[in-house]
PDB file of C-alpha atoms and ligand atoms in Angstrom:
ATOM      1  CA  MET U   1       0.000   0.000   0.000  1.00 58.00           C
ATOM      2  CA  GLY U   2       1.297   3.468  -0.879  1.00 59.00           C
ATOM      3  CA  GLN U   3       0.843   6.706   0.990  1.00 74.00           C
ATOM      4  CA  ALA U   4      -2.706   7.748   1.877  1.00 91.00           C
ATOM      5  CA  MET U   5      -4.185  10.583  -0.137  1.00 93.00           C
ATOM      6  CA  ARG U   6      -4.744  13.924   1.597  1.00 95.00           C
ATOM      7  CA  ILE U   7      -8.076  15.312   0.459  1.00 97.00           C
ATOM      8  CA  GLN U   8      -7.327  18.861   1.510  1.00 95.00           C
ATOM      9  CA  GLY U   9      -5.664  20.669  -1.369  1.00 96.00           C
ATOM     10  CA  SER U  10      -6.714  18.066  -3.925  1.00 98.00           C
ATOM     11  CA  VAL U  11      -8.595  18.803  -7.145  1.00 98.00           C
ATOM     12  CA  ALA U  12     -11.511  16.414  -7.708  1.00 98.00           C
ATOM     13  CA  LEU U  13     -13.567  15.319 -10.695  1.00 99.00           C
ATOM     14  CA  VAL U  14     -16.766  13.364 -10.041  1.00 99.00           C
ATOM     15  CA  THR U  15     -18.600  11.682 -12.917  1.00 99.00           C
ATOM     16  CA  GLY U  16     -22.403  11.637 -12.840  1.00 98.00           C
ATOM     17  CA  SER U  17     -22.415  14.375 -10.211  1.00 98.00           C
ATOM     18  CA  ASN U  18     -25.741  15.995 -11.085  1.00 98.00           C
ATOM     19  CA  ARG U  19     -27.730  13.667  -8.817  1.00 98.00           C
ATOM     20  CA  GLY U  20     -27.604  10.699  -6.459  1.00 98.00           C
ATOM     21  CA  LEU U  21     -24.314   9.511  -5.007  1.00 98.00           C
ATOM     22  CA  GLY U  22     -22.255  11.644  -7.404  1.00 99.00           C
ATOM     23  CA  LEU U  23     -23.941  14.805  -6.156  1.00 98.00           C
ATOM     24  CA  ALA U  24     -23.226  13.712  -2.568  1.00 98.00           C
ATOM     25  CA  PHE U  25     -19.546  13.194  -3.435  1.00 99.00           C
ATOM     26  CA  ALA U  26     -19.345  16.616  -5.082  1.00 98.00           C
ATOM     27  CA  GLU U  27     -20.998  18.253  -2.070  1.00 98.00           C
ATOM     28  CA  GLU U  28     -18.841  16.422   0.502  1.00 98.00           C
ATOM     29  CA  LEU U  29     -15.675  17.350  -1.372  1.00 98.00           C
ATOM     30  CA  ARG U  30     -16.750  20.961  -1.845  1.00 98.00           C
ATOM     31  CA  ASN U  31     -17.509  21.169   1.894  1.00 98.00           C
ATOM     32  CA  ARG U  32     -13.923  20.065   2.587  1.00 97.00           C
ATOM     33  CA  GLY U  33     -12.633  23.035   0.571  1.00 96.00           C
ATOM     34  CA  VAL U  34     -11.663  20.967  -2.466  1.00 98.00           C
ATOM     35  CA  LYS U  35     -11.905  22.361  -6.005  1.00 98.00           C
ATOM     36  CA  VAL U  36     -14.556  20.163  -7.625  1.00 98.00           C
ATOM     37  CA  TYR U  37     -15.183  19.577 -11.295  1.00 99.00           C
ATOM     38  CA  ALA U  38     -18.780  18.382 -11.228  1.00 98.00           C
ATOM     39  CA  ALA U  39     -19.040  16.285 -14.379  1.00 98.00           C
ATOM     40  CA  ALA U  40     -22.352  15.358 -15.978  1.00 98.00           C
ATOM     41  CA  ARG U  41     -23.748  14.436 -19.369  1.00 98.00           C
ATOM     42  CA  ASN U  42     -25.663  17.693 -19.196  1.00 98.00           C
ATOM     43  CA  PRO U  43     -23.647  20.259 -17.217  1.00 98.00           C
ATOM     44  CA  ASP U  44     -26.733  22.521 -17.032  1.00 98.00           C
ATOM     45  CA  SER U  45     -28.203  19.933 -14.650  1.00 98.00           C
ATOM     46  CA  ILE U  46     -25.534  20.697 -12.017  1.00 98.00           C
ATOM     47  CA  ASP U  47     -27.313  22.605  -9.284  1.00 96.00           C
ATOM     48  CA  LEU U  48     -24.578  22.937  -6.662  1.00 98.00           C
ATOM     49  CA  PRO U  49     -22.936  26.262  -5.851  1.00 98.00           C
ATOM     50  CA  GLY U  50     -19.160  26.400  -5.559  1.00 98.00           C
ATOM     51  CA  VAL U  51     -18.299  23.682  -8.081  1.00 98.00           C
ATOM     52  CA  VAL U  52     -17.182  23.835 -11.722  1.00 98.00           C
ATOM     53  CA  PRO U  53     -19.684  22.108 -14.035  1.00 98.00           C
ATOM     54  CA  VAL U  54     -18.067  20.032 -16.809  1.00 98.00           C
ATOM     55  CA  ARG U  55     -19.649  18.122 -19.678  1.00 98.00           C
ATOM     56  CA  LEU U  56     -18.655  14.464 -19.544  1.00 98.00           C
ATOM     57  CA  ASP U  57     -20.439  11.433 -20.960  1.00 98.00           C
ATOM     58  CA  VAL U  58     -18.478   8.332 -19.974  1.00 98.00           C
ATOM     59  CA  THR U  59     -19.500   6.541 -23.182  1.00 98.00           C
ATOM     60  CA  ASP U  60     -17.976   9.237 -25.424  1.00 98.00           C
ATOM     61  CA  ALA U  61     -14.165   9.179 -25.745  1.00 98.00           C
ATOM     62  CA  ALA U  62     -13.990  12.573 -27.517  1.00 98.00           C
ATOM     63  CA  VAL U  63     -16.017  14.270 -24.784  1.00 98.00           C
ATOM     64  CA  ILE U  64     -13.831  12.676 -22.094  1.00 98.00           C
ATOM     65  CA  GLN U  65     -10.755  14.067 -23.842  1.00 98.00           C
ATOM     66  CA  GLU U  66     -12.364  17.532 -24.001  1.00 98.00           C
ATOM     67  CA  ALA U  67     -13.005  17.333 -20.260  1.00 98.00           C
ATOM     68  CA  ALA U  68      -9.397  16.268 -19.660  1.00 98.00           C
ATOM     69  CA  ASP U  69      -8.138  19.236 -21.694  1.00 98.00           C
ATOM     70  CA  ARG U  70     -10.147  21.516 -19.412  1.00 98.00           C
ATOM     71  CA  CYS U  71      -9.349  19.757 -16.141  1.00 98.00           C
ATOM     72  CA  GLY U  72      -5.611  19.130 -16.322  1.00 98.00           C
ATOM     73  CA  ASP U  73      -5.103  19.770 -12.590  1.00 98.00           C
ATOM     74  CA  VAL U  74      -7.196  16.806 -11.345  1.00 98.00           C
ATOM     75  CA  THR U  75      -5.673  14.711  -8.537  1.00 98.00           C
ATOM     76  CA  LEU U  76      -8.790  12.843  -7.336  1.00 98.00           C
ATOM     77  CA  LEU U  77     -11.178  11.076  -9.710  1.00 99.00           C
ATOM     78  CA  VAL U  78     -14.472   9.567  -8.585  1.00 99.00           C
ATOM     79  CA  ASN U  79     -15.741   7.106 -11.205  1.00 99.00           C
ATOM     80  CA  ASN U  80     -19.357   7.247 -10.068  1.00 98.00           C
ATOM     81  CA  ALA U  81     -21.528   7.373 -13.226  1.00 98.00           C
ATOM     82  CA  GLY U  82     -23.605   4.258 -13.606  1.00 98.00           C
ATOM     83  CA  ILE U  83     -26.898   2.828 -14.827  1.00 98.00           C
ATOM     84  CA  GLY U  84     -28.947  -0.090 -13.644  1.00 96.00           C
ATOM     85  CA  THR U  85     -31.812  -1.526 -15.646  1.00 93.00           C
ATOM     86  CA  VAL U  86     -33.660  -4.738 -14.949  1.00 93.00           C
ATOM     87  CA  ASN U  87     -34.368  -7.712 -17.171  1.00 92.00           C
ATOM     88  CA  GLU U  88     -36.945 -10.471 -17.045  1.00 94.00           C
ATOM     89  CA  GLY U  89     -34.092 -12.785 -16.063  1.00 95.00           C
ATOM     90  CA  THR U  90     -31.040 -14.414 -17.569  1.00 96.00           C
ATOM     91  CA  LEU U  91     -33.082 -16.100 -20.337  1.00 97.00           C
ATOM     92  CA  ASP U  92     -34.699 -12.830 -21.425  1.00 95.00           C
ATOM     93  CA  PRO U  93     -33.963 -12.247 -25.155  1.00 95.00           C
ATOM     94  CA  ALA U  94     -33.292  -8.581 -24.288  1.00 94.00           C
ATOM     95  CA  PHE U  95     -30.544  -9.623 -21.861  1.00 96.00           C
ATOM     96  CA  ILE U  96     -27.620  -9.281 -24.268  1.00 97.00           C
ATOM     97  CA  ASP U  97     -28.569  -5.849 -25.595  1.00 96.00           C
ATOM     98  CA  SER U  98     -29.268  -4.427 -22.165  1.00 95.00           C
ATOM     99  CA  SER U  99     -26.041  -5.933 -20.812  1.00 97.00           C
ATOM    100  CA  ARG U 100     -24.082  -4.273 -23.607  1.00 98.00           C
ATOM    101  CA  GLU U 101     -25.625  -0.925 -22.762  1.00 97.00           C
ATOM    102  CA  MET U 102     -24.790  -1.283 -19.078  1.00 98.00           C
ATOM    103  CA  PHE U 103     -21.253  -2.474 -19.818  1.00 98.00           C
ATOM    104  CA  GLU U 104     -20.718   0.613 -22.023  1.00 98.00           C
ATOM    105  CA  THR U 105     -21.393   2.858 -19.036  1.00 98.00           C
ATOM    106  CA  ASN U 106     -20.504   0.885 -15.911  1.00 98.00           C
ATOM    107  CA  PHE U 107     -17.454  -0.954 -17.215  1.00 98.00           C
ATOM    108  CA  TYR U 108     -16.054   0.616 -20.395  1.00 98.00           C
ATOM    109  CA  GLY U 109     -17.025   4.082 -19.114  1.00 98.00           C
ATOM    110  CA  MET U 110     -14.910   3.504 -16.017  1.00 99.00           C
ATOM    111  CA  VAL U 111     -12.068   2.159 -18.159  1.00 99.00           C
ATOM    112  CA  ARG U 112     -12.188   5.125 -20.567  1.00 98.00           C
ATOM    113  CA  VAL U 113     -12.201   7.772 -17.851  1.00 99.00           C
ATOM    114  CA  SER U 114      -9.471   5.979 -15.856  1.00 99.00           C
ATOM    115  CA  GLN U 115      -7.239   5.663 -18.930  1.00 98.00           C
ATOM    116  CA  VAL U 116      -7.478   9.403 -19.585  1.00 98.00           C
ATOM    117  CA  PHE U 117      -7.334  10.737 -16.025  1.00 99.00           C
ATOM    118  CA  GLY U 118      -5.019   8.129 -14.421  1.00 98.00           C
ATOM    119  CA  PRO U 119      -1.942   9.489 -16.238  1.00 98.00           C
ATOM    120  CA  ILE U 120      -3.045  13.090 -15.520  1.00 98.00           C
ATOM    121  CA  ILE U 121      -3.233  12.353 -11.784  1.00 98.00           C
ATOM    122  CA  ALA U 122       0.173  10.653 -11.921  1.00 98.00           C
ATOM    123  CA  GLN U 123       1.674  13.644 -13.765  1.00 98.00           C
ATOM    124  CA  ASN U 124       0.243  15.957 -11.135  1.00 98.00           C
ATOM    125  CA  GLY U 125       2.299  14.186  -8.487  1.00 97.00           C
ATOM    126  CA  GLY U 126      -0.150  11.433  -7.546  1.00 98.00           C
ATOM    127  CA  GLY U 127      -3.548  11.284  -5.923  1.00 98.00           C
ATOM    128  CA  ALA U 128      -6.430   8.844  -6.019  1.00 98.00           C
ATOM    129  CA  ILE U 129      -9.211   7.207  -7.986  1.00 98.00           C
ATOM    130  CA  ILE U 130     -12.390   5.995  -6.286  1.00 99.00           C
ATOM    131  CA  ASN U 131     -14.323   3.448  -8.344  1.00 99.00           C
ATOM    132  CA  VAL U 132     -17.953   3.107  -7.303  1.00 99.00           C
ATOM    133  CA  LEU U 133     -18.824  -0.597  -7.226  1.00 98.00           C
ATOM    134  CA  SER U 134     -21.525  -2.351  -5.222  1.00 98.00           C
ATOM    135  CA  ASP U 135     -22.338  -5.289  -2.977  1.00 98.00           C
ATOM    136  CA  ALA U 136     -23.664  -6.653  -6.304  1.00 97.00           C
ATOM    137  CA  THR U 137     -20.002  -7.204  -7.210  1.00 98.00           C
ATOM    138  CA  TRP U 138     -20.248 -10.373  -5.121  1.00 98.00           C
ATOM    139  CA  PHE U 139     -23.740 -11.709  -5.794  1.00 97.00           C
ATOM    140  CA  SER U 140     -26.466 -11.576  -8.387  1.00 97.00           C
ATOM    141  CA  ARG U 141     -30.182 -11.982  -8.920  1.00 96.00           C
ATOM    142  CA  PRO U 142     -31.867 -12.891 -12.230  1.00 96.00           C
ATOM    143  CA  ILE U 143     -33.453  -9.464 -12.772  1.00 94.00           C
ATOM    144  CA  VAL U 144     -30.191  -7.585 -12.155  1.00 95.00           C
ATOM    145  CA  ALA U 145     -27.781 -10.157 -13.566  1.00 97.00           C
ATOM    146  CA  SER U 146     -26.315  -7.802 -16.157  1.00 97.00           C
ATOM    147  CA  TYR U 147     -25.890  -4.962 -13.663  1.00 97.00           C
ATOM    148  CA  SER U 148     -24.109  -7.319 -11.252  1.00 98.00           C
ATOM    149  CA  ALA U 149     -21.895  -8.590 -14.068  1.00 98.00           C
ATOM    150  CA  THR U 150     -20.822  -5.024 -14.878  1.00 98.00           C
ATOM    151  CA  LYS U 151     -19.897  -4.438 -11.231  1.00 98.00           C
ATOM    152  CA  SER U 152     -17.963  -7.728 -10.958  1.00 98.00           C
ATOM    153  CA  ALA U 153     -16.082  -6.767 -14.125  1.00 98.00           C
ATOM    154  CA  ALA U 154     -15.463  -3.243 -12.816  1.00 99.00           C
ATOM    155  CA  TRP U 155     -14.116  -4.717  -9.556  1.00 98.00           C
ATOM    156  CA  SER U 156     -11.734  -6.885 -11.533  1.00 98.00           C
ATOM    157  CA  PHE U 157     -10.586  -3.876 -13.570  1.00 99.00           C
ATOM    158  CA  THR U 158     -10.186  -1.846 -10.382  1.00 99.00           C
ATOM    159  CA  ASN U 159      -7.927  -4.497  -8.875  1.00 98.00           C
ATOM    160  CA  ALA U 160      -5.617  -4.408 -11.904  1.00 98.00           C
ATOM    161  CA  LEU U 161      -5.732  -0.608 -12.273  1.00 98.00           C
ATOM    162  CA  ARG U 162      -4.564  -0.351  -8.648  1.00 98.00           C
ATOM    163  CA  LEU U 163      -1.445  -2.382  -9.433  1.00 98.00           C
ATOM    164  CA  ASP U 164      -0.691  -0.320 -12.547  1.00 98.00           C
ATOM    165  CA  LEU U 165      -0.975   3.000 -10.730  1.00 98.00           C
ATOM    166  CA  ARG U 166       0.367   2.209  -7.274  1.00 96.00           C
ATOM    167  CA  GLY U 167       3.935   2.935  -8.343  1.00 96.00           C
ATOM    168  CA  GLU U 168       2.752   6.297  -9.721  1.00 97.00           C
ATOM    169  CA  GLY U 169       1.480   7.435  -6.330  1.00 97.00           C
ATOM    170  CA  VAL U 170      -2.174   6.924  -7.279  1.00 98.00           C
ATOM    171  CA  GLN U 171      -4.300   5.217  -4.612  1.00 98.00           C
ATOM    172  CA  VAL U 172      -7.084   3.219  -6.272  1.00 98.00           C
ATOM    173  CA  VAL U 173     -10.072   2.582  -4.028  1.00 98.00           C
ATOM    174  CA  GLY U 174     -12.935   0.171  -4.746  1.00 98.00           C
ATOM    175  CA  LEU U 175     -16.107   1.390  -3.018  1.00 98.00           C
ATOM    176  CA  HIS U 176     -18.845  -1.148  -2.274  1.00 98.00           C
ATOM    177  CA  ALA U 177     -22.278  -0.416  -0.857  1.00 98.00           C
ATOM    178  CA  GLY U 178     -25.676  -2.067  -0.656  1.00 98.00           C
ATOM    179  CA  PHE U 179     -28.773  -0.048  -1.545  1.00 98.00           C
ATOM    180  CA  ILE U 180     -28.357   3.718  -1.491  1.00 98.00           C
ATOM    181  CA  ASP U 181     -31.291   6.098  -1.398  1.00 98.00           C
ATOM    182  CA  THR U 182     -31.078   7.463  -4.964  1.00 98.00           C
ATOM    183  CA  ASP U 183     -33.123   7.301  -8.182  1.00 97.00           C
ATOM    184  CA  LEU U 184     -31.362   4.051  -9.112  1.00 97.00           C
ATOM    185  CA  ALA U 185     -32.887   2.251  -6.124  1.00 96.00           C
ATOM    186  CA  ARG U 186     -36.248   4.046  -6.279  1.00 95.00           C
ATOM    187  CA  GLY U 187     -39.158   1.677  -5.816  1.00 90.00           C
ATOM    188  CA  ILE U 188     -37.070  -0.911  -3.997  1.00 93.00           C
ATOM    189  CA  ASP U 189     -38.380  -1.599  -0.534  1.00 92.00           C
ATOM    190  CA  ALA U 190     -35.202  -2.292   1.410  1.00 93.00           C
ATOM    191  CA  GLU U 191     -32.904  -0.612   3.856  1.00 94.00           C
ATOM    192  CA  LYS U 192     -30.909   2.090   2.095  1.00 97.00           C
ATOM    193  CA  SER U 193     -27.881   4.142   3.071  1.00 98.00           C
ATOM    194  CA  ARG U 194     -27.894   7.907   2.703  1.00 98.00           C
ATOM    195  CA  PRO U 195     -25.737   8.987  -0.259  1.00 98.00           C
ATOM    196  CA  ARG U 196     -23.909  11.500   1.915  1.00 98.00           C
ATOM    197  CA  ASP U 197     -22.947   8.785   4.439  1.00 98.00           C
ATOM    198  CA  VAL U 198     -21.578   6.555   1.669  1.00 98.00           C
ATOM    199  CA  ALA U 199     -19.547   9.437   0.196  1.00 98.00           C
ATOM    200  CA  ALA U 200     -18.222  10.478   3.628  1.00 98.00           C
ATOM    201  CA  THR U 201     -17.253   6.870   4.488  1.00 98.00           C
ATOM    202  CA  ALA U 202     -15.420   6.541   1.167  1.00 98.00           C
ATOM    203  CA  LEU U 203     -13.479   9.770   1.732  1.00 98.00           C
ATOM    204  CA  GLU U 204     -12.604   8.769   5.272  1.00 98.00           C
ATOM    205  CA  GLY U 205     -11.331   5.405   3.995  1.00 98.00           C
ATOM    206  CA  LEU U 206      -9.323   7.180   1.317  1.00 98.00           C
ATOM    207  CA  GLU U 207      -7.578   9.360   3.896  1.00 98.00           C
ATOM    208  CA  ASN U 208      -6.917   6.303   6.060  1.00 98.00           C
ATOM    209  CA  GLY U 209      -5.040   4.690   3.179  1.00 97.00           C
ATOM    210  CA  LYS U 210      -7.696   2.064   2.356  1.00 98.00           C
ATOM    211  CA  GLU U 211      -7.796   0.491  -1.073  1.00 98.00           C
ATOM    212  CA  GLU U 212     -11.239  -1.061  -0.588  1.00 98.00           C
ATOM    213  CA  VAL U 213     -14.105   0.518   1.330  1.00 98.00           C
ATOM    214  CA  LEU U 214     -17.195  -1.399   2.430  1.00 98.00           C
ATOM    215  CA  ALA U 215     -19.588   1.444   3.141  1.00 98.00           C
ATOM    216  CA  ASP U 216     -22.352  -0.397   4.961  1.00 98.00           C
ATOM    217  CA  GLU U 217     -23.373  -3.510   6.868  1.00 97.00           C
ATOM    218  CA  GLN U 218     -24.812  -5.140   3.748  1.00 97.00           C
ATOM    219  CA  SER U 219     -21.592  -4.959   1.726  1.00 98.00           C
ATOM    220  CA  ARG U 220     -19.617  -6.215   4.733  1.00 98.00           C
ATOM    221  CA  LEU U 221     -22.039  -9.134   5.133  1.00 97.00           C
ATOM    222  CA  VAL U 222     -21.945 -10.165   1.468  1.00 97.00           C
ATOM    223  CA  LYS U 223     -18.159 -10.050   1.262  1.00 98.00           C
ATOM    224  CA  SER U 224     -17.666 -11.837   4.583  1.00 97.00           C
ATOM    225  CA  THR U 225     -19.606 -14.909   3.369  1.00 97.00           C
ATOM    226  CA  LEU U 226     -17.534 -15.420   0.218  1.00 97.00           C
ATOM    227  CA  SER U 227     -15.175 -17.853   1.914  1.00 95.00           C
ATOM    228  CA  THR U 228     -17.900 -19.737   3.759  1.00 96.00           C
ATOM    229  CA  ASP U 229     -19.540 -22.957   2.545  1.00 94.00           C
ATOM    230  CA  ARG U 230     -22.834 -21.204   1.889  1.00 95.00           C
ATOM    231  CA  GLY U 231     -21.950 -17.796   0.435  1.00 96.00           C
ATOM    232  CA  TYR U 232     -24.606 -15.064   0.345  1.00 96.00           C
ATOM    233  CA  TYR U 233     -24.592 -15.361  -3.468  1.00 97.00           C
ATOM    234  CA  LEU U 234     -26.039 -18.890  -3.288  1.00 96.00           C
ATOM    235  CA  ASP U 235     -29.264 -17.795  -1.569  1.00 94.00           C
ATOM    236  CA  PRO U 236     -29.690 -14.030  -1.815  1.00 95.00           C
ATOM    237  CA  PRO U 237     -32.991 -12.947  -0.236  1.00 92.00           C
ATOM    238  CA  ASP U 238     -35.757 -11.704  -2.542  1.00 87.00           C
ATOM    239  CA  ILE U 239     -36.179  -7.967  -2.947  1.00 79.00           C
ATOM    240  CA  VAL U 240     -39.442  -6.205  -3.688  1.00 59.00           C
TER     241      VAL U 240
HETATM  242  N1  LIG O 301     -28.377   3.378  -5.605  1.00 80.15           N
HETATM  243  C1  LIG O 301     -27.871   2.218  -5.195  1.00 80.15           C
HETATM  244  O1  LIG O 301     -28.557   1.410  -4.540  1.00 80.15           O
HETATM  245  C2  LIG O 301     -26.421   1.885  -5.496  1.00 80.15           C
HETATM  246  C3  LIG O 301     -25.794   0.892  -4.715  1.00 80.15           C
HETATM  247  C4  LIG O 301     -24.452   0.596  -4.970  1.00 80.15           C
HETATM  248  C5  LIG O 301     -23.771   1.250  -5.973  1.00 80.15           C
HETATM  249  N2  LIG O 301     -24.412   2.189  -6.728  1.00 80.15           N
HETATM  250  C6  LIG O 301     -23.644   2.855  -7.781  1.00 80.15           C
HETATM  251  O2  LIG O 301     -23.532   4.233  -7.468  1.00 80.15           O
HETATM  252  C7  LIG O 301     -23.288   4.979  -8.663  1.00 80.15           C
HETATM  253  C8  LIG O 301     -24.220   6.174  -8.714  1.00 80.15           C
HETATM  254  O3  LIG O 301     -25.553   5.700  -8.822  1.00 80.15           O
HETATM  255  P1  LIG O 301     -26.785   6.417  -8.101  1.00 80.15           P
HETATM  256  O4  LIG O 301     -27.337   5.458  -7.145  1.00 80.15           O
HETATM  257  O5  LIG O 301     -26.397   7.771  -7.667  1.00 80.15           O
HETATM  258  O6  LIG O 301     -27.762   6.457  -9.355  1.00 80.15           O
HETATM  259  P2  LIG O 301     -28.569   7.653 -10.027  1.00 80.15           P
HETATM  260  O7  LIG O 301     -29.188   8.520  -8.985  1.00 80.15           O
HETATM  261  O8  LIG O 301     -29.438   6.994 -11.038  1.00 80.15           O
HETATM  262  O9  LIG O 301     -27.429   8.510 -10.731  1.00 80.15           O
HETATM  263  C9  LIG O 301     -26.684   7.989 -11.789  1.00 80.15           C
HETATM  264  C10 LIG O 301     -25.745   9.072 -12.283  1.00 80.15           C
HETATM  265  O10 LIG O 301     -24.940   8.529 -13.332  1.00 80.15           O
HETATM  266  C11 LIG O 301     -25.037   9.408 -14.437  1.00 80.15           C
HETATM  267  N3  LIG O 301     -24.803   8.737 -15.713  1.00 80.15           N
HETATM  268  C12 LIG O 301     -25.477   7.697 -16.272  1.00 80.15           C
HETATM  269  N4  LIG O 301     -24.966   7.411 -17.481  1.00 80.15           N
HETATM  270  C13 LIG O 301     -23.949   8.285 -17.685  1.00 80.15           C
HETATM  271  C14 LIG O 301     -23.029   8.505 -18.741  1.00 80.15           C
HETATM  272  N5  LIG O 301     -23.064   7.765 -19.874  1.00 80.15           N
HETATM  273  N6  LIG O 301     -22.107   9.490 -18.616  1.00 80.15           N
HETATM  274  C15 LIG O 301     -22.065  10.246 -17.501  1.00 80.15           C
HETATM  275  N7  LIG O 301     -22.926  10.125 -16.479  1.00 80.15           N
HETATM  276  C16 LIG O 301     -23.846   9.135 -16.569  1.00 80.15           C
HETATM  277  C17 LIG O 301     -26.430   9.982 -14.360  1.00 80.15           C
HETATM  278  O11 LIG O 301     -26.541  11.129 -15.174  1.00 80.15           O
HETATM  279  P3  LIG O 301     -27.943  11.578 -15.891  1.00 80.15           P
HETATM  280  O12 LIG O 301     -28.671  12.421 -14.881  1.00 80.15           O
HETATM  281  O13 LIG O 301     -27.501  12.320 -17.096  1.00 80.15           O
HETATM  282  O14 LIG O 301     -28.691  10.314 -16.218  1.00 80.15           O
HETATM  283  C18 LIG O 301     -26.495  10.265 -12.869  1.00 80.15           C
HETATM  284  O15 LIG O 301     -25.793  11.440 -12.560  1.00 80.15           O
HETATM  285  C19 LIG O 301     -23.475   3.984  -9.815  1.00 80.15           C
HETATM  286  O16 LIG O 301     -22.222   3.543 -10.265  1.00 80.15           O
HETATM  287  C20 LIG O 301     -24.255   2.843  -9.165  1.00 80.15           C
HETATM  288  O17 LIG O 301     -24.057   1.630  -9.826  1.00 80.15           O
HETATM  289  C21 LIG O 301     -25.699   2.535  -6.496  1.00 80.15           C
END
């Protein structure tokens, strides 16, 4: 493990920061006195004083490069943008197309943004990347099988990215959480964390030198059963 990132004095870019967890990250970072590039597909949808709105669609390489040209002083990247749509199950004929769409955002989007901003952070003397994953990294259900697959793949990428960037002074953090109270989990009747608590826990972990943050009880539970005979993923409880 390298040296822990100091948030104070850093320059942050948060993808998908117009709402949900991304907005909470932008707000938490702004409240710590950090310069924040609040990135969104539509920068006009950024409604947070004290941040710099930036246009960034994680599926569009040219737009990511434009953002990088504008934000050359970034030292902390939060790969937050993500989508989650449901299918009828793994045998649903729509499964492949909807998986591709989710992979474009949740996996390749993370890869694209990391490939552009990782070297920028390294050139700026080091810093950190937080990749927003999920407890769904470690289990699946038929209706969210493609979403879970994107998060498992993004976890795998995160683990390799960490090794590539560690020597460059870039701390790569995988952030896992169960349900968070945002639009993505709207309509789901389950216990949900507050976005601001998840963001604050991630930033605290970052400053404590962590390379993986389990932001809530649910993500800790799911991960802790992986090495048991009957992992959580074998019998996940139904959700409404
Ligand atoms: N909510 C949960 O229960 C939960 C649990 C664990 C992990 N997560 C993860 O947390 C992250 C944030 O999700 P959320 O819960 O805050 O969901 P959300 O409220 O639906 O917000 C998703 C954000 O991602 C942005 N986005 C989607 N596609 C994008 C693209 N191609 N380029 C740039 N931005 C894009 C959205 O922008 P637009 O407004 O333009 O659509 C929005 O800002 C995701 O990675 C999600 O998988 C969520």
